[in-house]
Coordinates of C-alpha atoms and ligand atoms in Angstrom, one line a residue:
X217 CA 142.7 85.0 119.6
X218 CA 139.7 86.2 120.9
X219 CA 138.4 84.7 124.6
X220 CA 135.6 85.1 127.0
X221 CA 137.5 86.8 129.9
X222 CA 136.9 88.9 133.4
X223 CA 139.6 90.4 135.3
X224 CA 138.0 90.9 138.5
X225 CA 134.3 89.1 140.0
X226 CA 131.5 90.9 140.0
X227 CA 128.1 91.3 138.2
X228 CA 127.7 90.3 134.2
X229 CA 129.4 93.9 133.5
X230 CA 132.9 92.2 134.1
X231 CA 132.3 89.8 131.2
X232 CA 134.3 91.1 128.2
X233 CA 135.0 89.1 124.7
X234 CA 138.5 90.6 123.3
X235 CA 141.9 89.4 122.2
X236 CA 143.7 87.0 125.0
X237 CA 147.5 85.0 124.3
X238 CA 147.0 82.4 121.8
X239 CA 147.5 79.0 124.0
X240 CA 149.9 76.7 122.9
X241 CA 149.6 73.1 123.3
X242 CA 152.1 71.1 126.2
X243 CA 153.0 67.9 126.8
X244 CA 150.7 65.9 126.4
X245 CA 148.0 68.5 125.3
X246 CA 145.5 69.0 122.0
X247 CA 145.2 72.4 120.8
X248 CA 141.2 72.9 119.9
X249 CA 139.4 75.0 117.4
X250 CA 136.6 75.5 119.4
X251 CA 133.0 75.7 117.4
X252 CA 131.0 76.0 120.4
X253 CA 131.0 76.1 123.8
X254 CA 128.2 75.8 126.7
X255 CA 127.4 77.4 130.1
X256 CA 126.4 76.4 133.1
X257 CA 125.4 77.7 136.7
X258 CA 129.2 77.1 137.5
X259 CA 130.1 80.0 135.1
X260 CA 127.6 82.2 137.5
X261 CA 129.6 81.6 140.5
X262 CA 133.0 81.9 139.3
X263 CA 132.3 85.2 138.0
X264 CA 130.8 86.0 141.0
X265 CA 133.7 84.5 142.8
X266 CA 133.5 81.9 146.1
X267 CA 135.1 81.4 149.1
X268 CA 138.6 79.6 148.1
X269 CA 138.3 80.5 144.4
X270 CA 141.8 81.7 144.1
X271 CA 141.4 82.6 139.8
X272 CA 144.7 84.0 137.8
X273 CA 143.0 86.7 136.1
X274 CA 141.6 88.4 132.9
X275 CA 140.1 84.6 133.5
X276 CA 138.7 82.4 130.8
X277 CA 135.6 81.3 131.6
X278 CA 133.5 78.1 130.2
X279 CA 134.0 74.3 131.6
X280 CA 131.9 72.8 127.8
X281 CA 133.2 73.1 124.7
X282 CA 133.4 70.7 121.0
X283 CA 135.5 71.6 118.3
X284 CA 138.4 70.2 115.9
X285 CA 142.1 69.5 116.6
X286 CA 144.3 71.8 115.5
X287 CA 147.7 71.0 116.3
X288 CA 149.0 68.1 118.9
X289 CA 151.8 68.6 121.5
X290 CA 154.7 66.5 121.8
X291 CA 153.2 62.9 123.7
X292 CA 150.1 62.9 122.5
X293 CA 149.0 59.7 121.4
X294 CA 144.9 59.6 120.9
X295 CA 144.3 62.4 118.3
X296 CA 145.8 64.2 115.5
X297 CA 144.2 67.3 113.7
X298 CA 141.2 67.3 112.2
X299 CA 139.6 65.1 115.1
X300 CA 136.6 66.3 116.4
X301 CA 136.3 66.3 120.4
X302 CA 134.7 67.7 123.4
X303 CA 135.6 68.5 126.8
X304 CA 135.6 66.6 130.2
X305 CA 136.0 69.3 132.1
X306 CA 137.2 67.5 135.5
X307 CA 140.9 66.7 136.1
X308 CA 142.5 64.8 138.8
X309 CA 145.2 65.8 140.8
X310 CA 148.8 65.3 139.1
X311 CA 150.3 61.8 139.6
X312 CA 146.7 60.4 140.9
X313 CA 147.5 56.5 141.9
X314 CA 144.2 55.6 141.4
X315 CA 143.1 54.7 145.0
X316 CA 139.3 54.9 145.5
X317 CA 139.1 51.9 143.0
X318 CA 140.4 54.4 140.5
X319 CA 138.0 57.0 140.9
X320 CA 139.0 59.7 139.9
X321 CA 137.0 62.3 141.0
X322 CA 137.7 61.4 144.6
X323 CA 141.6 62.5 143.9
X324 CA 142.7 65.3 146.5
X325 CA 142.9 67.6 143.8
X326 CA 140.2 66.9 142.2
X327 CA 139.4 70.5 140.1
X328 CA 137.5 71.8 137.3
X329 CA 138.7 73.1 133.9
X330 CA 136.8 77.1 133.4
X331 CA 136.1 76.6 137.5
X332 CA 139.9 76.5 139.0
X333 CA 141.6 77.0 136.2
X334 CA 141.6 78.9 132.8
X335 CA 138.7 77.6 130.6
X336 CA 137.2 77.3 126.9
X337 CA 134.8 79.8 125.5
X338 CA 137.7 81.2 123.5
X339 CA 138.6 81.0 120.0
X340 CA 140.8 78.3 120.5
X341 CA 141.8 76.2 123.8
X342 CA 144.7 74.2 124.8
X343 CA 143.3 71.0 127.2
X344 CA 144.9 67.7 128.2
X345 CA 144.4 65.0 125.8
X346 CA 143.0 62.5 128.4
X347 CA 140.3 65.5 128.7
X348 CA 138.4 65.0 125.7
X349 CA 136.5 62.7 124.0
X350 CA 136.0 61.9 120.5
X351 CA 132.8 63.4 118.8
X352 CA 131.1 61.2 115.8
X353 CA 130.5 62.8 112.5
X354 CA 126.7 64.0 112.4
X355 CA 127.0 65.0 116.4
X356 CA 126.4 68.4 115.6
X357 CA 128.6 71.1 117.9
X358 CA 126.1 72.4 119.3
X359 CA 124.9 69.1 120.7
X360 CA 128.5 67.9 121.0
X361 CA 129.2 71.0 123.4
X362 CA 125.9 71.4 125.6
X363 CA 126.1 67.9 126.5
X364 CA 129.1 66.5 128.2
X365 CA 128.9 68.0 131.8
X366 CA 125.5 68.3 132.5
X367 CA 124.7 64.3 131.5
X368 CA 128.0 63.4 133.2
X369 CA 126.7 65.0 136.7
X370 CA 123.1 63.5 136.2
X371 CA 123.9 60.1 135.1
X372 CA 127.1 59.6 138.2
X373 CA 124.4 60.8 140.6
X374 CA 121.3 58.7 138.9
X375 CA 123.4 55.8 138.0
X376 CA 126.3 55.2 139.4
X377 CA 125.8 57.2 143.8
X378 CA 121.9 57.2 143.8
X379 CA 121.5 53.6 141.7
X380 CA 118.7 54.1 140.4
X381 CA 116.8 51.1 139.4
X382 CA 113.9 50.4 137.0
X383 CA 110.5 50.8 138.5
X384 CA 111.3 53.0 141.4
X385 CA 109.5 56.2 141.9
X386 CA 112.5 59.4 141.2
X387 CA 112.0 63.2 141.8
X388 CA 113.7 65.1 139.7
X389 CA 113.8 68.9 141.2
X390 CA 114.6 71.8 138.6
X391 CA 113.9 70.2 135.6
X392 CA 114.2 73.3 133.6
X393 CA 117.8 73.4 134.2
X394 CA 120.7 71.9 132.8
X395 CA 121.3 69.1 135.0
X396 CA 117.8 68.6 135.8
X397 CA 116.5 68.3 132.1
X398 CA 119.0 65.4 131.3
X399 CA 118.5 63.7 135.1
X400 CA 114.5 63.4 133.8
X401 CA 115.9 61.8 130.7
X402 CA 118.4 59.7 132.2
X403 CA 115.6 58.3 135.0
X404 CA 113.0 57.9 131.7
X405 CA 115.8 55.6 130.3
X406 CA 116.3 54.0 133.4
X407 CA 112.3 52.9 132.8
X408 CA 111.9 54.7 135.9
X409 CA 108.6 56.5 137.2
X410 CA 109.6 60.2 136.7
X411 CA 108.2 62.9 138.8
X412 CA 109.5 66.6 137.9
X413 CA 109.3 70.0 139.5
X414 CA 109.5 73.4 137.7
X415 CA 108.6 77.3 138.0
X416 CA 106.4 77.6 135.1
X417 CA 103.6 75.4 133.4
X418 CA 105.7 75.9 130.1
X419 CA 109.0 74.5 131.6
X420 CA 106.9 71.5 133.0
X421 CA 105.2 70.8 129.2
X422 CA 109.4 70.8 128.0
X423 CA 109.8 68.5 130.9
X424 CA 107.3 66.0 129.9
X425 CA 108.3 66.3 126.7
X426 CA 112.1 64.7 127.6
X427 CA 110.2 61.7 129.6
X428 CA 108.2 63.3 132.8
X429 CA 105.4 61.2 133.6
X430 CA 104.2 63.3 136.6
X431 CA 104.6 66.9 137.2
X432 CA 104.5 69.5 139.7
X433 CA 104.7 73.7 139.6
X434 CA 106.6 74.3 142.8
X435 CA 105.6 78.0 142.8
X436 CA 102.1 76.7 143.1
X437 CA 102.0 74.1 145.1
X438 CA 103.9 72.1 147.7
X439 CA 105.9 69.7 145.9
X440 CA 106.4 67.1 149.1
X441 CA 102.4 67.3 149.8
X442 CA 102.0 66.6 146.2
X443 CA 104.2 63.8 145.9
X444 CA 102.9 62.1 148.8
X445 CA 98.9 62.3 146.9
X446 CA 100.6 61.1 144.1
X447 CA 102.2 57.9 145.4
X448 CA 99.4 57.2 147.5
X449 CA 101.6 57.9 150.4
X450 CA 104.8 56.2 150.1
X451 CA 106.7 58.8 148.7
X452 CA 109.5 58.4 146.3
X453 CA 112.4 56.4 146.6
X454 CA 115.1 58.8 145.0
X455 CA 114.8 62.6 144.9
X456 CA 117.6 64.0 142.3
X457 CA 118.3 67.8 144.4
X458 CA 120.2 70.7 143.3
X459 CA 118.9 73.2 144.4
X460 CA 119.9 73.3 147.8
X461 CA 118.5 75.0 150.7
X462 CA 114.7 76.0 149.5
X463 CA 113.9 72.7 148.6
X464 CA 115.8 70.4 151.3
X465 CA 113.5 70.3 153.9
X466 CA 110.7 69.1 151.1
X467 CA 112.8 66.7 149.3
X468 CA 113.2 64.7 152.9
X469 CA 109.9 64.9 152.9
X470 CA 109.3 63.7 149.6
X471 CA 111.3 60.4 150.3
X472 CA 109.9 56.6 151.4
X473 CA 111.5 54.9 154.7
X474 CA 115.1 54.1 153.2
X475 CA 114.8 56.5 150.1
X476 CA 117.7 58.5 149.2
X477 CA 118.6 62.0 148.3
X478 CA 121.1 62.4 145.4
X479 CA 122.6 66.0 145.5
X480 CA 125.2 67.7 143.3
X481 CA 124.2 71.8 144.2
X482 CA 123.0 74.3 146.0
X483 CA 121.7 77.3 143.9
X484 CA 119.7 78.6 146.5
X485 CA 122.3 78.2 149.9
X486 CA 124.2 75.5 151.3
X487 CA 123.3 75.5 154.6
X488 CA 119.5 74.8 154.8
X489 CA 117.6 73.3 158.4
X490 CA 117.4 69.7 158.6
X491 CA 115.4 67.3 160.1
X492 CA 117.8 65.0 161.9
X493 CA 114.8 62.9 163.1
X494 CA 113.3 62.4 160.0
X495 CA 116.7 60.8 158.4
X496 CA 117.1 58.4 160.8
X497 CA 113.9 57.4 161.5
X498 CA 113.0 56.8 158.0
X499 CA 116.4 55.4 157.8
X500 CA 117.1 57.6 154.2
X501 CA 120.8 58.3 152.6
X502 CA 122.1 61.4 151.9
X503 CA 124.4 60.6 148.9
X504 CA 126.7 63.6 147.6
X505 CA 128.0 63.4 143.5
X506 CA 130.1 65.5 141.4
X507 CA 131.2 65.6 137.9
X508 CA 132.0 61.9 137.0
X509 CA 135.2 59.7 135.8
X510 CA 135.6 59.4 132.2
X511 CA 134.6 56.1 132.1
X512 CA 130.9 57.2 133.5
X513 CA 131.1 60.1 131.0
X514 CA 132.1 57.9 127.8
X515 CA 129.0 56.0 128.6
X516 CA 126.2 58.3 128.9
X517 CA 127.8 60.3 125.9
X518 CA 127.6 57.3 123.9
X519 CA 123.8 57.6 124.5
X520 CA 123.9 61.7 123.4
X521 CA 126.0 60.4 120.0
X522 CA 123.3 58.0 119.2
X523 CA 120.8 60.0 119.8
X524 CA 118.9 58.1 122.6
X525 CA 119.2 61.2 125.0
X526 CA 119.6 65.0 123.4
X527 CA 120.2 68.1 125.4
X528 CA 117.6 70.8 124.6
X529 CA 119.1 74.3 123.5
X530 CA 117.5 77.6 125.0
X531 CA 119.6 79.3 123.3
X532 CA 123.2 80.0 120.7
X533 CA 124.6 83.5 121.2
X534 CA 127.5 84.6 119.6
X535 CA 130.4 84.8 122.7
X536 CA 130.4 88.5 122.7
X537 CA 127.2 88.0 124.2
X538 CA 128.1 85.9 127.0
X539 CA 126.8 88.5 129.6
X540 CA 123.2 87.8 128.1
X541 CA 123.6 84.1 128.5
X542 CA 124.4 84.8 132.3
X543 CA 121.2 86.5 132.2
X544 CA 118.9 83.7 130.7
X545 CA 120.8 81.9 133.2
X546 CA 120.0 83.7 136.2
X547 CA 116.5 85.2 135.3
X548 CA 115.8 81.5 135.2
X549 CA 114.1 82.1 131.0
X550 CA 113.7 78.5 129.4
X551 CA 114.5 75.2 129.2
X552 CA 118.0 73.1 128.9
X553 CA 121.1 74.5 128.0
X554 CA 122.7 78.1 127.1
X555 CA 125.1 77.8 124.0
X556 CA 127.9 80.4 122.8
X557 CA 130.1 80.0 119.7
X558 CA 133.4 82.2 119.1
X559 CA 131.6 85.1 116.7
X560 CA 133.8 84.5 114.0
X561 CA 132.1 80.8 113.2
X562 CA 128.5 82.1 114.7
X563 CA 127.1 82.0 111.2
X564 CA 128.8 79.0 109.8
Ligands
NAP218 N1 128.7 68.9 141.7 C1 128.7 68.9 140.4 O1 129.5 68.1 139.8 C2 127.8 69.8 139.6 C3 127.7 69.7 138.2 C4 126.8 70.5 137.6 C5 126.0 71.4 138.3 N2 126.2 71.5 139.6 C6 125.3 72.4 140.4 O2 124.0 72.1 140.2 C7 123.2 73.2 140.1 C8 122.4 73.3 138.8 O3 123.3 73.5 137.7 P1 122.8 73.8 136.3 O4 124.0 74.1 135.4 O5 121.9 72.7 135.9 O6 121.9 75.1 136.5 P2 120.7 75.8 135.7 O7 120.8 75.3 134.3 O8 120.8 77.2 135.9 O9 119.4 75.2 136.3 C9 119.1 75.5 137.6 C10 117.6 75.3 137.8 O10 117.3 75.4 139.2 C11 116.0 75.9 139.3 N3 115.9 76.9 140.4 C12 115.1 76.9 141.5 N4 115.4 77.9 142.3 C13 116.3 78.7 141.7 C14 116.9 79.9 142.0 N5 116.6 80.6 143.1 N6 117.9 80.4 141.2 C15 118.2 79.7 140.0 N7 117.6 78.6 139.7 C16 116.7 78.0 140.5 C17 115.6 76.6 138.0 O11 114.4 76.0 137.5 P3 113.0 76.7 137.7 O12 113.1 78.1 137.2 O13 112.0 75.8 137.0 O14 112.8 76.6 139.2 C18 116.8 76.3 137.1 O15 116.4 75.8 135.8 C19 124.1 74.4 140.3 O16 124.1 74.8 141.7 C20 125.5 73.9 139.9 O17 126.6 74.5 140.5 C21 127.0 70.7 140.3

């Protein structure tokens, strides 16, 4: 088959598309026909490489994917060929005893399908049945792949860490991105008040568009100082933060006494100054979140079938073009998500 693949990290040059072992389905795996997969910053750092990132390389990239069953290994019970599915890419550690009230994504060995270990922009992928989820008929693949990790992160942090309630002020930083563009969706569900940063006055029209009510160009202007004019004050009482350590220091300023800070990234640096005083004093919470159980992920992607929330598509490139989807990626061009489908069923 032909696969996404590098054999050592490095810059987008180490990104080849070329022929790679068929998989074959396991116990208790489903091998996919994959009809299109999506990226995400994570596919920027593993390429890159980070500390602990012990890959077994040519490595396949690519932690979203949607396609149709192809063949079942022995134990499988939920599908049979012809199904159509999509990845959740998170898996916990083997023999997990569901401690943490069975959450799974606090299991010791918690890891990441296309981050730890081989992933899915391939031809064809062979993933753990309790991995995917059915896709309805009319979800179309695009939609089907470009959706299940990004709303998974935003609605765990929104939801489920950060609960977020009707009629509370959010912030919602980088809304351009993946995970940002469905967290302003998610809070708009929510019947939130949703304030939204971004780079350009374009990406902040998109960003109303998906349910904004109030926006901000952080290249512009101060984000915290305008957040406190435009709640009078108070500040917000959630601030939704990837981005790490440029915008740390302004999203504790952004909060009201006893708001909280929902982070899942750090684009920009993991170690930014903080303001120890201000935390306590206001009395905020600093609440991490990653990926989500599947329970939390069936629920929110019951709102992407249904067509209550919809990821917005920058882009579909053919795989072989993979390095250019890094690009859009890390030149920061557009809104939402970055789509790539094996070239052999680009057309169709
Ligand atoms: N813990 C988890 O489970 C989890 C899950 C998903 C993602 N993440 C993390 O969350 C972060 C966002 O992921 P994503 O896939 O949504 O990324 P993305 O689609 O690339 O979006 C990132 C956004 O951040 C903004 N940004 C601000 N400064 C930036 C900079 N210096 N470089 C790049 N972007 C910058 C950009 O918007 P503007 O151009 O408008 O500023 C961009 O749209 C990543 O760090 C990722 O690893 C974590």
């Amino acid at each position: 088959m032909k696969a996404v693949q590098f054999s050592e990290h490095g810059d987008r040059e180490v990104i080849e598309y070329g022929e790679f072992e068929d998989p074959e389905p396991g116990r208790g795996e489903v091998l996919v026909e994959v009809k299109a997969g999506a990226l995400n910053h994570l596919d920027i750092w593993t390429r890159k490489g980070m500390p602990g990132l012990d890959l077994d390389m040519p490595h396949i990239p690519g932690s979203d994917c949607a396609g149709i069953v192809a063949e079942t290994g022995p134990g499988v019970t939920r599908f049979e060929e012809g199904d159509r599915v999509a990845l959740l890419a998170g898996v916990p550690s083997d023999g997990y005893e569901f401690d943490h009230d069975g959450d799974e994504t606090l299991s010791p060995g918690f890891h990441i399908i296309g981050e730890h270990v081989r992933g899915v922009h391939a031809e064809y992928a062979a993933l753990p049945e309790s991995n995917l989820v059915e896709v309805p008929e009319g979800v179309d693949w695009v939609t089907a792949a470009a959706s299940p990790l990004v709303f998974q992160t935003a609605w765990r942090m929104l939801i489920e860490r950060g609960e977020l309630q009707a009629g509370e002020d959010v912030l919602v930083l980088g809304a351009s991105g993946g995970v940002g563009h469905a967290a302003v969706q998610i809070a708009d569900y929510t019947g939130a008040e949703v304030y939204a940063t971004a780079s350009s006055e374009e990406k902040l029209e998109y960003a109303r568009e998906v349910g904004a009510d109030h926006t901000i160009n952080y290249e512009e202007d101060d984000f915290a100082d305008e957040i406190r004019e435009m709640t009078g004050g108070r500040g917000v009482d959630m601030v939704v933060d990837h981005i790490g350590a440029q915008t740390w220091q302004n999203s504790l300023k952004s909060l009201t006494k006893g708001g909280r800070l929902v982070t899942c990234g750090a684009t920009t640096g993991g170690r930014p100054e903080t303001d120890i005083n201000r935390i306590f004093w206001n009395q905020l919470e600093i609440i991490g979140s990653t990926m989500a159980t599947p329970s939390e992920a069936n629920e929110v992607l019951d709102l992407v079938w249904e067509g209550e929330l919809e990821p917005r598509i920058r882009e579909v490139l053919p795989m072989s073009e993979t390095s250019r989807a890094h690009e859009i990626i890390e030149e920061r061009e557009g809104f939402g998500k970055v789509v790539v489908k094996p070239d052999s069923v680009y057309d169709s």
